[in-house]
Short mmCIF file of C-alpha atoms in Angstrom, two decimals:
data_model
loop_
_atom_site.label_atom_id
_atom_site.label_comp_id
_atom_site.label_asym_id
_atom_site.label_seq_id
_atom_site.Cartn_x
_atom_site.Cartn_y
_atom_site.Cartn_z
CA ALA A 1 -2.48 9.74 -27.02
CA GLY A 2 -2.71 12.69 -26.04
CA LYS A 3 -4.09 14.27 -21.96
CA VAL A 4 -6.62 13.20 -20.11
CA ARG A 5 -7.59 15.79 -17.22
CA VAL A 6 -9.31 14.12 -14.14
CA SER A 7 -10.76 15.73 -10.96
CA MET A 8 -11.58 13.00 -7.85
CA PRO A 9 -12.12 13.43 -4.53
CA THR A 10 -9.28 13.01 -1.76
CA THR A 11 -10.91 9.34 -0.08
CA LEU A 12 -10.79 7.61 -3.38
CA GLY A 13 -8.00 9.43 -5.27
CA HIS A 14 -5.38 8.73 -2.20
CA TYR A 15 -6.80 5.50 -1.72
CA ARG A 16 -8.12 3.58 -5.06
CA ILE A 17 -7.29 5.85 -8.08
CA LEU A 18 -3.74 7.19 -7.15
CA PRO A 19 -2.45 3.65 -6.12
CA ALA A 20 -3.51 2.18 -10.10
CA LEU A 21 -2.17 4.91 -12.02
CA ALA A 22 0.68 3.70 -12.77
CA GLY A 23 -0.07 0.55 -14.02
CA PHE A 24 -3.16 1.87 -16.52
CA ARG A 25 0.27 4.39 -17.12
CA ALA A 26 2.16 1.27 -18.40
CA LEU A 27 -1.05 0.09 -20.53
CA TYR A 28 -0.99 3.27 -22.09
CA PRO A 29 2.28 4.71 -22.16
CA LYS A 30 0.90 7.66 -24.64
CA VAL A 31 -2.01 8.84 -22.44
CA GLU A 32 -0.96 11.61 -20.24
CA VAL A 33 -2.57 11.87 -16.93
CA GLU A 34 -3.51 14.61 -14.94
CA ALA A 35 -5.74 14.48 -11.87
CA GLN A 36 -7.03 16.56 -9.41
CA ILE A 37 -7.02 15.82 -5.72
CA SER A 38 -9.72 18.12 -4.87
CA ASN A 39 -13.52 17.34 -3.33
CA HIS A 40 -15.12 20.84 -5.34
CA ASN A 41 -17.66 19.41 -8.00
CA VAL A 42 -16.20 20.41 -11.44
CA ASP A 43 -18.08 23.16 -13.61
CA PHE A 44 -17.21 21.56 -16.95
CA THR A 45 -18.40 24.44 -19.18
CA THR A 46 -15.47 26.75 -17.46
CA GLU A 47 -12.72 24.21 -16.24
CA GLU A 48 -11.38 21.84 -18.67
CA PHE A 49 -11.53 18.88 -17.02
CA ASP A 50 -12.64 15.41 -19.31
CA LEU A 51 -14.34 13.36 -16.00
CA SER A 52 -15.12 13.46 -13.24
CA ILE A 53 -15.42 11.38 -9.69
CA ARG A 54 -17.59 11.40 -7.21
CA ALA A 55 -19.47 10.36 -4.21
CA ARG A 56 -22.53 12.77 -4.99
CA PHE A 57 -24.04 13.38 -8.15
CA GLN A 58 -25.82 15.94 -8.80
CA GLN A 59 -28.64 15.28 -11.77
CA ASP A 60 -27.80 16.74 -14.84
CA SER A 61 -28.81 16.30 -18.50
CA GLY A 62 -25.96 17.68 -19.83
CA LEU A 63 -23.99 15.01 -17.66
CA VAL A 64 -23.48 11.16 -18.21
CA ALA A 65 -22.73 8.81 -14.66
CA ARG A 66 -21.64 5.73 -14.65
CA LYS A 67 -21.04 4.20 -11.21
CA LEU A 68 -18.03 3.17 -10.60
CA LEU A 69 -17.61 1.17 -7.22
CA ASP A 70 -20.50 1.12 -4.35
CA ALA A 71 -18.39 1.82 -1.49
CA GLU A 72 -19.37 0.27 1.59
CA LEU A 73 -19.86 2.55 5.48
CA VAL A 74 -18.06 1.29 8.55
CA VAL A 75 -18.16 3.04 11.97
CA VAL A 76 -15.05 2.96 14.03
CA GLY A 77 -13.79 4.87 16.89
CA THR A 78 -9.83 3.89 18.56
CA ALA A 79 -9.66 1.11 21.42
CA ASP A 80 -8.33 4.04 24.06
CA TYR A 81 -11.79 6.00 22.74
CA LEU A 82 -14.04 3.23 23.65
CA ARG A 83 -12.93 2.34 26.73
CA ARG A 84 -13.16 6.15 28.04
CA SER A 85 -16.77 6.24 26.25
CA GLY A 86 -18.10 2.53 26.34
CA THR A 87 -19.11 0.88 22.56
CA PRO A 88 -22.66 2.02 21.71
CA ARG A 89 -24.86 -1.26 20.80
CA SER A 90 -26.85 0.33 18.75
CA PRO A 91 -27.23 3.57 16.28
CA ASP A 92 -29.71 5.43 19.45
CA ASP A 93 -26.62 4.75 21.99
CA LEU A 94 -24.69 7.55 19.48
CA ALA A 95 -26.76 10.03 21.24
CA SER A 96 -24.57 9.53 24.03
CA HIS A 97 -20.63 9.53 22.07
CA ASP A 98 -18.62 11.91 20.42
CA CYS A 99 -19.59 11.84 16.47
CA ILE A 100 -16.91 13.42 14.63
CA GLN A 101 -19.28 14.85 11.14
CA PHE A 102 -17.87 15.84 7.79
CA LEU A 103 -19.43 18.84 6.56
CA LEU A 104 -20.92 18.40 3.45
CA PRO A 105 -19.28 20.95 1.03
CA ASN A 106 -22.32 22.33 -0.91
CA THR A 107 -24.40 22.73 2.30
CA GLY A 108 -22.26 23.05 5.30
CA LEU A 109 -24.64 20.23 6.64
CA PRO A 110 -23.07 17.29 8.37
CA ILE A 111 -23.76 13.98 6.22
CA PRO A 112 -26.13 12.04 7.99
CA TRP A 113 -25.28 8.44 9.23
CA MET A 114 -26.64 4.99 7.11
CA PHE A 115 -27.61 1.98 8.79
CA ARG A 116 -29.52 -1.41 8.16
CA GLU A 117 -31.39 -3.50 10.44
CA ASN A 118 -33.58 -6.55 9.71
CA GLY A 119 -33.88 -5.38 5.83
CA ARG A 120 -34.96 -2.18 6.40
CA ASP A 121 -32.50 1.22 5.47
CA PHE A 122 -32.30 4.52 8.01
CA GLU A 123 -30.57 7.53 8.82
CA VAL A 124 -29.44 8.98 12.04
CA LEU A 125 -28.05 12.46 12.43
CA THR A 126 -25.38 12.33 14.97
CA THR A 127 -23.55 14.68 16.94
CA GLY A 128 -19.81 15.63 18.58
CA GLY A 129 -17.71 17.81 19.38
CA PHE A 130 -15.69 17.70 15.60
CA THR A 131 -16.37 18.89 12.38
CA CYS A 132 -14.18 18.94 9.44
CA SER A 133 -15.31 20.25 5.72
CA ASP A 134 -13.66 20.05 2.69
CA ASP A 135 -11.03 16.86 3.01
CA LEU A 136 -13.03 13.76 4.30
CA LEU A 137 -9.46 12.14 5.41
CA GLY A 138 -9.80 15.37 8.25
CA VAL A 139 -12.43 13.42 10.26
CA VAL A 140 -10.51 10.33 9.64
CA THR A 141 -7.41 11.19 11.01
CA LEU A 142 -9.26 13.00 13.77
CA ALA A 143 -10.82 9.44 14.57
CA ARG A 144 -7.32 7.80 14.40
CA HIS A 145 -6.07 9.75 17.56
CA GLY A 146 -9.11 9.05 19.71
CA ALA A 147 -11.68 12.31 18.79
CA GLY A 148 -14.78 9.93 18.66
CA LEU A 149 -16.83 7.47 16.48
CA LEU A 150 -17.12 8.23 12.73
CA GLN A 151 -18.39 6.75 10.02
CA THR A 152 -16.04 6.49 6.81
CA TYR A 153 -15.79 4.27 3.63
CA ARG A 154 -14.51 0.99 4.74
CA PHE A 155 -11.29 1.07 1.97
CA ILE A 156 -9.97 4.29 4.02
CA VAL A 157 -9.83 2.35 6.75
CA GLU A 158 -8.87 -1.30 6.17
CA GLU A 159 -5.29 -1.35 6.93
CA ASP A 160 -6.52 0.73 10.85
CA LEU A 161 -9.14 -2.52 11.52
CA ALA A 162 -6.40 -5.22 10.31
CA GLN A 163 -4.11 -3.01 12.48
CA GLY A 164 -5.75 -2.53 15.42
CA ARG A 165 -5.16 1.30 15.33
CA LEU A 166 -9.37 1.23 15.10
CA LYS A 167 -12.30 -0.75 16.07
CA GLU A 168 -15.01 -1.58 13.88
CA VAL A 169 -18.92 -0.95 15.86
CA LEU A 170 -22.75 -1.65 15.02
CA ARG A 171 -21.25 -4.45 12.41
CA GLU A 172 -24.24 -5.37 13.08
CA PHE A 173 -26.42 -2.67 11.37
CA GLY A 174 -23.87 -2.13 8.99
CA GLY A 175 -24.68 -3.36 4.94
CA ARG A 176 -24.53 0.41 3.46
CA SER A 177 -22.52 2.09 1.08
CA ARG A 178 -22.29 5.25 -0.89
CA PRO A 179 -21.82 4.82 -4.82
CA PHE A 180 -19.04 6.81 -6.18
CA SER A 181 -19.70 7.53 -10.16
CA ILE A 182 -17.26 8.50 -13.45
CA ILE A 183 -18.80 11.78 -14.14
CA TYR A 184 -18.35 13.42 -17.53
CA PRO A 185 -20.27 15.87 -20.21
CA ALA A 186 -22.81 14.00 -22.28
CA THR A 187 -21.66 15.92 -25.53
CA ARG A 188 -17.68 14.63 -25.06
CA HIS A 189 -16.94 11.11 -26.75
CA MET A 190 -15.52 9.19 -24.32
#
Protein backbone atom coordinates (compact mmCIF):
# COMPACT_ATOMS: atom_id res chain seq x y z
CA ALA A 1 0.00 0.00 0.00
CA GLY A 2 1.11 3.56 -0.59
CA LYS A 3 2.17 5.79 -3.46
CA VAL A 4 5.08 5.35 -5.86
CA ARG A 5 6.33 8.49 -7.61
CA VAL A 6 8.21 7.67 -10.82
CA SER A 7 9.72 9.93 -13.47
CA MET A 8 10.06 8.48 -16.96
CA PRO A 9 11.05 9.73 -20.43
CA THR A 10 8.32 10.50 -22.93
CA THR A 11 9.38 7.70 -25.28
CA LEU A 12 9.40 4.78 -22.87
CA GLY A 13 6.56 6.31 -20.89
CA HIS A 14 4.10 6.54 -23.78
CA TYR A 15 5.14 3.38 -25.60
CA ARG A 16 5.95 0.92 -22.79
CA ILE A 17 5.38 2.00 -19.17
CA LEU A 18 2.01 3.82 -19.24
CA PRO A 19 0.35 1.03 -21.28
CA ALA A 20 1.47 -1.48 -18.61
CA LEU A 21 0.31 0.50 -15.56
CA ALA A 22 -3.34 -0.62 -15.68
CA GLY A 23 -2.16 -4.23 -15.47
CA PHE A 24 0.20 -3.33 -12.62
CA ARG A 25 -2.65 -1.71 -10.64
CA ALA A 26 -4.84 -4.76 -11.25
CA LEU A 27 -2.14 -6.88 -9.55
CA TYR A 28 -1.36 -4.30 -6.83
CA PRO A 29 -4.58 -2.29 -6.28
CA LYS A 30 -3.32 -0.70 -3.04
CA VAL A 31 -0.36 0.93 -4.76
CA GLU A 32 -0.99 4.37 -6.24
CA VAL A 33 1.29 5.42 -9.09
CA GLU A 34 2.16 9.03 -9.82
CA ALA A 35 3.91 9.22 -13.19
CA GLN A 36 5.91 12.21 -14.33
CA ILE A 37 6.45 12.11 -18.09
CA SER A 38 9.53 14.22 -18.65
CA ASN A 39 12.99 14.02 -20.13
CA HIS A 40 14.68 15.93 -17.33
CA ASN A 41 16.95 14.08 -14.94
CA VAL A 42 15.48 13.86 -11.47
CA ASP A 43 17.38 15.37 -8.56
CA PHE A 44 16.53 12.93 -5.79
CA THR A 45 17.80 15.32 -3.11
CA THR A 46 15.31 18.10 -3.95
CA GLU A 47 12.50 16.23 -5.74
CA GLU A 48 10.44 13.60 -3.97
CA PHE A 49 10.60 10.76 -6.49
CA ASP A 50 10.96 7.12 -5.54
CA LEU A 51 12.56 6.15 -8.82
CA SER A 52 13.37 7.37 -12.29
CA ILE A 53 13.72 5.59 -15.62
CA ARG A 54 16.35 7.02 -17.97
CA ALA A 55 18.20 6.12 -21.15
CA ARG A 56 21.36 7.91 -20.10
CA PHE A 57 22.60 7.37 -16.57
CA GLN A 58 25.34 9.54 -15.07
CA GLN A 59 27.27 7.41 -12.59
CA ASP A 60 26.71 8.77 -9.10
CA SER A 61 27.79 7.01 -5.91
CA GLY A 62 24.49 7.91 -4.25
CA LEU A 63 22.33 6.25 -6.92
CA VAL A 64 21.65 2.66 -7.91
CA ALA A 65 20.92 1.77 -11.54
CA ARG A 66 19.26 -1.47 -12.67
CA LYS A 67 19.04 -2.11 -16.39
CA LEU A 68 15.42 -2.36 -17.51
CA LEU A 69 15.94 -3.08 -21.21
CA ASP A 70 18.17 -2.53 -24.23
CA ALA A 71 16.25 -0.55 -26.84
CA GLU A 72 17.23 -1.35 -30.43
CA LEU A 73 17.99 1.58 -32.72
CA VAL A 74 16.79 1.89 -36.34
CA VAL A 75 17.16 4.49 -39.10
CA VAL A 76 13.87 5.38 -40.77
CA GLY A 77 12.36 7.73 -43.31
CA THR A 78 9.16 8.02 -45.33
CA ALA A 79 8.88 6.52 -48.82
CA ASP A 80 8.31 10.07 -50.10
CA TYR A 81 11.53 11.34 -48.51
CA LEU A 82 13.48 8.37 -49.91
CA ARG A 83 12.04 9.00 -53.41
CA ARG A 84 13.11 12.65 -53.23
CA SER A 85 16.53 12.14 -51.66
CA GLY A 86 17.54 8.56 -52.44
CA THR A 87 18.15 5.62 -50.12
CA PRO A 88 21.45 5.63 -48.22
CA ARG A 89 23.50 2.48 -48.78
CA SER A 90 26.04 3.11 -45.99
CA PRO A 91 26.39 5.47 -43.01
CA ASP A 92 28.80 7.56 -45.13
CA ASP A 93 25.86 8.41 -47.41
CA LEU A 94 24.15 10.20 -44.50
CA ALA A 95 26.36 13.25 -45.19
CA SER A 96 24.14 14.04 -48.21
CA HIS A 97 20.86 13.49 -46.34
CA ASP A 98 18.63 15.61 -44.15
CA CYS A 99 19.15 13.84 -40.82
CA ILE A 100 16.77 14.97 -38.08
CA GLN A 101 18.68 15.83 -34.91
CA PHE A 102 17.68 15.37 -31.28
CA LEU A 103 19.64 17.65 -28.95
CA LEU A 104 20.66 16.25 -25.58
CA PRO A 105 19.00 18.27 -22.81
CA ASN A 106 22.12 18.51 -20.64
CA THR A 107 24.55 19.58 -23.42
CA GLY A 108 22.45 20.97 -26.29
CA LEU A 109 24.51 18.78 -28.64
CA PRO A 110 23.07 16.30 -31.14
CA ILE A 111 23.23 12.59 -30.36
CA PRO A 112 25.66 10.71 -32.61
CA TRP A 113 24.02 7.93 -34.63
CA MET A 114 25.28 4.46 -33.71
CA PHE A 115 26.10 1.66 -36.17
CA ARG A 116 27.77 -1.74 -36.36
CA GLU A 117 29.67 -3.22 -39.31
CA ASN A 118 31.37 -6.62 -39.21
CA GLY A 119 31.25 -6.63 -35.41
CA ARG A 120 32.79 -3.13 -35.14
CA ASP A 121 30.75 -0.44 -33.39
CA PHE A 122 31.07 3.16 -34.54
CA GLU A 123 29.26 6.48 -34.36
CA VAL A 124 28.44 9.06 -37.03
CA LEU A 125 27.70 12.73 -36.43
CA THR A 126 24.90 13.66 -38.82
CA THR A 127 23.52 17.01 -39.94
CA GLY A 128 20.18 18.26 -41.16
CA GLY A 129 17.75 21.12 -41.31
CA PHE A 130 15.65 20.08 -38.31
CA THR A 131 16.57 19.81 -34.64
CA CYS A 132 14.38 19.17 -31.60
CA SER A 133 15.17 19.32 -27.92
CA ASP A 134 13.50 18.05 -24.75
CA ASP A 135 11.03 15.58 -26.32
CA LEU A 136 12.29 12.78 -28.55
CA LEU A 137 8.76 12.28 -29.88
CA GLY A 138 9.18 15.61 -31.71
CA VAL A 139 11.83 14.20 -34.05
CA VAL A 140 9.67 11.12 -34.64
CA THR A 141 6.75 13.35 -35.70
CA LEU A 142 9.06 15.19 -38.10
CA ALA A 143 10.23 11.88 -39.62
CA ARG A 144 6.64 10.65 -39.99
CA HIS A 145 5.91 13.75 -42.07
CA GLY A 146 8.83 13.38 -44.48
CA ALA A 147 11.28 15.87 -42.93
CA GLY A 148 14.26 13.52 -43.27
CA LEU A 149 15.93 10.44 -41.88
CA LEU A 150 15.93 9.64 -38.18
CA GLN A 151 17.69 7.17 -35.93
CA THR A 152 15.33 6.25 -33.10
CA TYR A 153 14.20 3.36 -30.96
CA ARG A 154 12.48 0.55 -32.85
CA PHE A 155 9.72 0.31 -30.21
CA ILE A 156 8.57 3.86 -31.07
CA VAL A 157 8.24 3.25 -34.82
CA GLU A 158 7.43 -0.48 -34.99
CA GLU A 159 3.79 0.23 -35.88
CA ASP A 160 4.84 2.81 -38.50
CA LEU A 161 7.18 0.21 -40.03
CA ALA A 162 4.50 -2.52 -39.97
CA GLN A 163 1.95 -0.17 -41.63
CA GLY A 164 4.48 1.10 -44.21
CA ARG A 165 4.33 4.73 -43.02
CA LEU A 166 8.10 4.59 -42.42
CA LYS A 167 10.78 2.53 -44.14
CA GLU A 168 13.87 1.18 -42.41
CA VAL A 169 17.20 1.94 -44.08
CA LEU A 170 20.77 0.84 -43.33
CA ARG A 171 19.50 -2.37 -41.71
CA GLU A 172 22.80 -4.12 -42.46
CA PHE A 173 24.53 -1.55 -40.22
CA GLY A 174 22.06 -2.06 -37.36
CA GLY A 175 22.31 -4.06 -34.17
CA ARG A 176 23.05 -1.17 -31.83
CA SER A 177 20.92 -0.29 -28.83
CA ARG A 178 20.77 2.03 -25.85
CA PRO A 179 19.94 0.82 -22.34
CA PHE A 180 17.10 2.15 -20.21
CA SER A 181 17.69 1.86 -16.47
CA ILE A 182 15.64 2.19 -13.32
CA ILE A 183 17.46 4.62 -11.02
CA TYR A 184 16.91 5.23 -7.33
CA PRO A 185 18.88 6.51 -4.32
CA ALA A 186 21.09 3.87 -2.67
CA THR A 187 19.64 4.89 0.70
CA ARG A 188 16.07 4.06 -0.33
CA HIS A 189 14.81 0.52 0.21
CA MET A 190 12.93 -0.79 -2.85
